[in-house]
Amino acid sequence: MSDPRDAAKPQNWPYQEKVMGWSAWSMDTGYSYSTDGRQDWPGESGFSSAGFRPAWWINPGQRDRVKPPLDAFCNATNPPDCPDAKCYEKNWWRGANVTWKANCDADCGNESIKYVTLREEPGRGTRLKHGTPECGAAPAGALIVESISDNVDTCSSCGSSGTDAGSFQFTFHPNPAATGPGLGPFEAKGDLHQIGGGHGGHFWYTHTRDTAHLGGPGGRMTIDGTWTLGRSVEWARVFAHMPDTGAHTQQAHYVIKGVAGGDRHRCVNTHFSKNSWVELGVYRFTGTPPGWS
């Protein structure tokens, strides 16, 4: 599974093949980190950009034999292909333990442990090519509205979030077809993530989706964020901060509300690959801005 496309459709891989395949091959992430969080560079001792630590073999040729022969499990002992899901609920492997390597000491894989000493968690990322937070450097005189609460530890080199000049709120959209408790009325929450980078050492992110993939206005995989300034202003220049990693969409949609003459819509290319303040425009507000989303 060295090709990332191999994992693109996990539903097409049987569970056993996933386990054995991923124990032998790892996708290349392009990045390597030491156990203390320091990013390693190609050519340095210990550099490994594998997504996880695959096993190792005394005889490298045995790696290709990690997958058992087809007839090891697909034989008369195993039930035939079932016509429906109900059939699979009562049929499972009933044979004896299967062995397909006669000399396991020489032919089986051996575990490769990344954290050879006990660590409660990996070290905080340092010497990063991308992802280093920007702990200050806001535009002069700016009123900052953060996306997290006041005085929260960002778990980054920026420390506490401190206090800001407003508030932030997410809006999730329920699945109209869901009924009863526990049926995932807000599925988009499963695609909300955070990184200790960007301005102040924290930002949220999700994935861009169109209406065909449950996104778009009001889509159940759409997440709306609203920044609200906590004071009245008249004329103001509005900025949004773009982190140096994790921002890829070329059509980030911002709506500036409370503007004389009605809401203003702006679309921004976020893919700068560096921490940047992007201007959304200069506006005359009619009081306390109800928010930018």
Short mmCIF file of N, CA and C in Angstrom, two decimals, residues 19-26 50 52-60 62-64 66 101 107-114:
data_model
loop_
_atom_site.label_atom_id
_atom_site.label_comp_id
_atom_site.label_asym_id
_atom_site.label_seq_id
_atom_site.Cartn_x
_atom_site.Cartn_y
_atom_site.Cartn_z
N VAL A 19 -5.48 -4.95 7.90
CA VAL A 19 -4.56 -5.12 9.03
C VAL A 19 -3.20 -5.61 8.56
N MET A 20 -3.19 -6.66 7.75
CA MET A 20 -1.92 -7.22 7.30
C MET A 20 -1.21 -6.28 6.33
N GLY A 21 -1.98 -5.65 5.45
CA GLY A 21 -1.37 -4.74 4.48
C GLY A 21 -0.71 -3.54 5.14
N TRP A 22 -1.42 -2.93 6.11
CA TRP A 22 -0.86 -1.76 6.76
C TRP A 22 0.27 -2.12 7.71
N SER A 23 0.34 -3.37 8.15
CA SER A 23 1.47 -3.76 8.99
C SER A 23 2.75 -3.90 8.17
N ALA A 24 2.62 -4.06 6.86
CA ALA A 24 3.79 -4.25 6.01
C ALA A 24 4.19 -3.00 5.25
N TRP A 25 3.21 -2.18 4.86
CA TRP A 25 3.51 -0.99 4.06
C TRP A 25 2.86 0.23 4.67
N SER A 26 3.53 1.33 4.57
CA SER A 26 3.00 2.60 5.06
C SER A 26 3.05 3.62 3.94
N ALA A 50 7.34 7.81 6.83
CA ALA A 50 6.23 6.86 6.82
C ALA A 50 5.10 7.37 7.71
N PHE A 52 3.12 5.70 9.51
CA PHE A 52 3.21 4.97 10.75
C PHE A 52 4.37 3.99 10.63
N ARG A 53 4.69 3.30 11.67
CA ARG A 53 5.86 2.42 11.70
C ARG A 53 5.46 1.02 11.24
N PRO A 54 5.77 0.62 10.01
CA PRO A 54 5.47 -0.74 9.59
C PRO A 54 6.46 -1.74 10.21
N ALA A 55 6.12 -3.00 10.13
CA ALA A 55 7.00 -4.04 10.65
C ALA A 55 8.26 -4.18 9.80
N TRP A 56 9.24 -4.92 10.32
CA TRP A 56 10.45 -5.21 9.54
C TRP A 56 10.65 -6.73 9.51
N TRP A 57 11.37 -7.18 8.48
CA TRP A 57 11.59 -8.60 8.26
C TRP A 57 13.08 -8.93 8.18
N ILE A 58 13.46 -10.08 8.72
CA ILE A 58 14.83 -10.56 8.55
C ILE A 58 15.09 -10.82 7.08
N ASN A 59 14.13 -11.42 6.42
CA ASN A 59 14.19 -11.66 4.98
C ASN A 59 13.23 -10.69 4.30
N PRO A 60 13.72 -9.60 3.71
CA PRO A 60 12.83 -8.59 3.14
C PRO A 60 11.84 -9.16 2.13
N GLN A 62 10.00 -11.61 2.42
CA GLN A 62 8.81 -12.10 3.09
C GLN A 62 7.76 -11.01 3.30
N ARG A 63 8.16 -9.77 3.15
CA ARG A 63 7.18 -8.68 3.29
C ARG A 63 6.05 -8.85 2.27
N ASP A 64 6.42 -9.26 1.05
CA ASP A 64 5.41 -9.44 0.02
C ASP A 64 4.49 -10.62 0.30
N VAL A 66 3.13 -11.16 3.27
CA VAL A 66 2.34 -10.88 4.47
C VAL A 66 0.88 -11.27 4.25
N LYS A 101 3.16 -19.62 7.07
CA LYS A 101 4.61 -19.47 7.08
C LYS A 101 5.18 -20.53 8.03
N ASP A 107 10.57 -15.81 8.97
CA ASP A 107 9.73 -15.31 7.87
C ASP A 107 8.65 -14.33 8.29
N CYS A 108 8.35 -14.22 9.59
CA CYS A 108 7.29 -13.31 10.04
C CYS A 108 7.86 -11.92 10.31
N GLY A 109 6.99 -10.93 10.31
CA GLY A 109 7.40 -9.56 10.58
C GLY A 109 7.65 -9.32 12.05
N ASN A 110 8.40 -8.26 12.34
CA ASN A 110 8.73 -7.87 13.71
C ASN A 110 8.30 -6.42 13.92
N GLU A 111 7.78 -6.13 15.11
CA GLU A 111 7.28 -4.79 15.37
C GLU A 111 8.41 -3.77 15.40
N SER A 112 8.08 -2.55 15.00
CA SER A 112 9.03 -1.44 15.02
C SER A 112 8.41 -0.33 15.86
N ILE A 113 8.97 -0.08 17.03
CA ILE A 113 8.36 0.83 18.00
C ILE A 113 8.97 2.22 17.86
N LYS A 114 8.11 3.21 17.68
CA LYS A 114 8.57 4.59 17.56
C LYS A 114 8.98 5.15 18.92
#
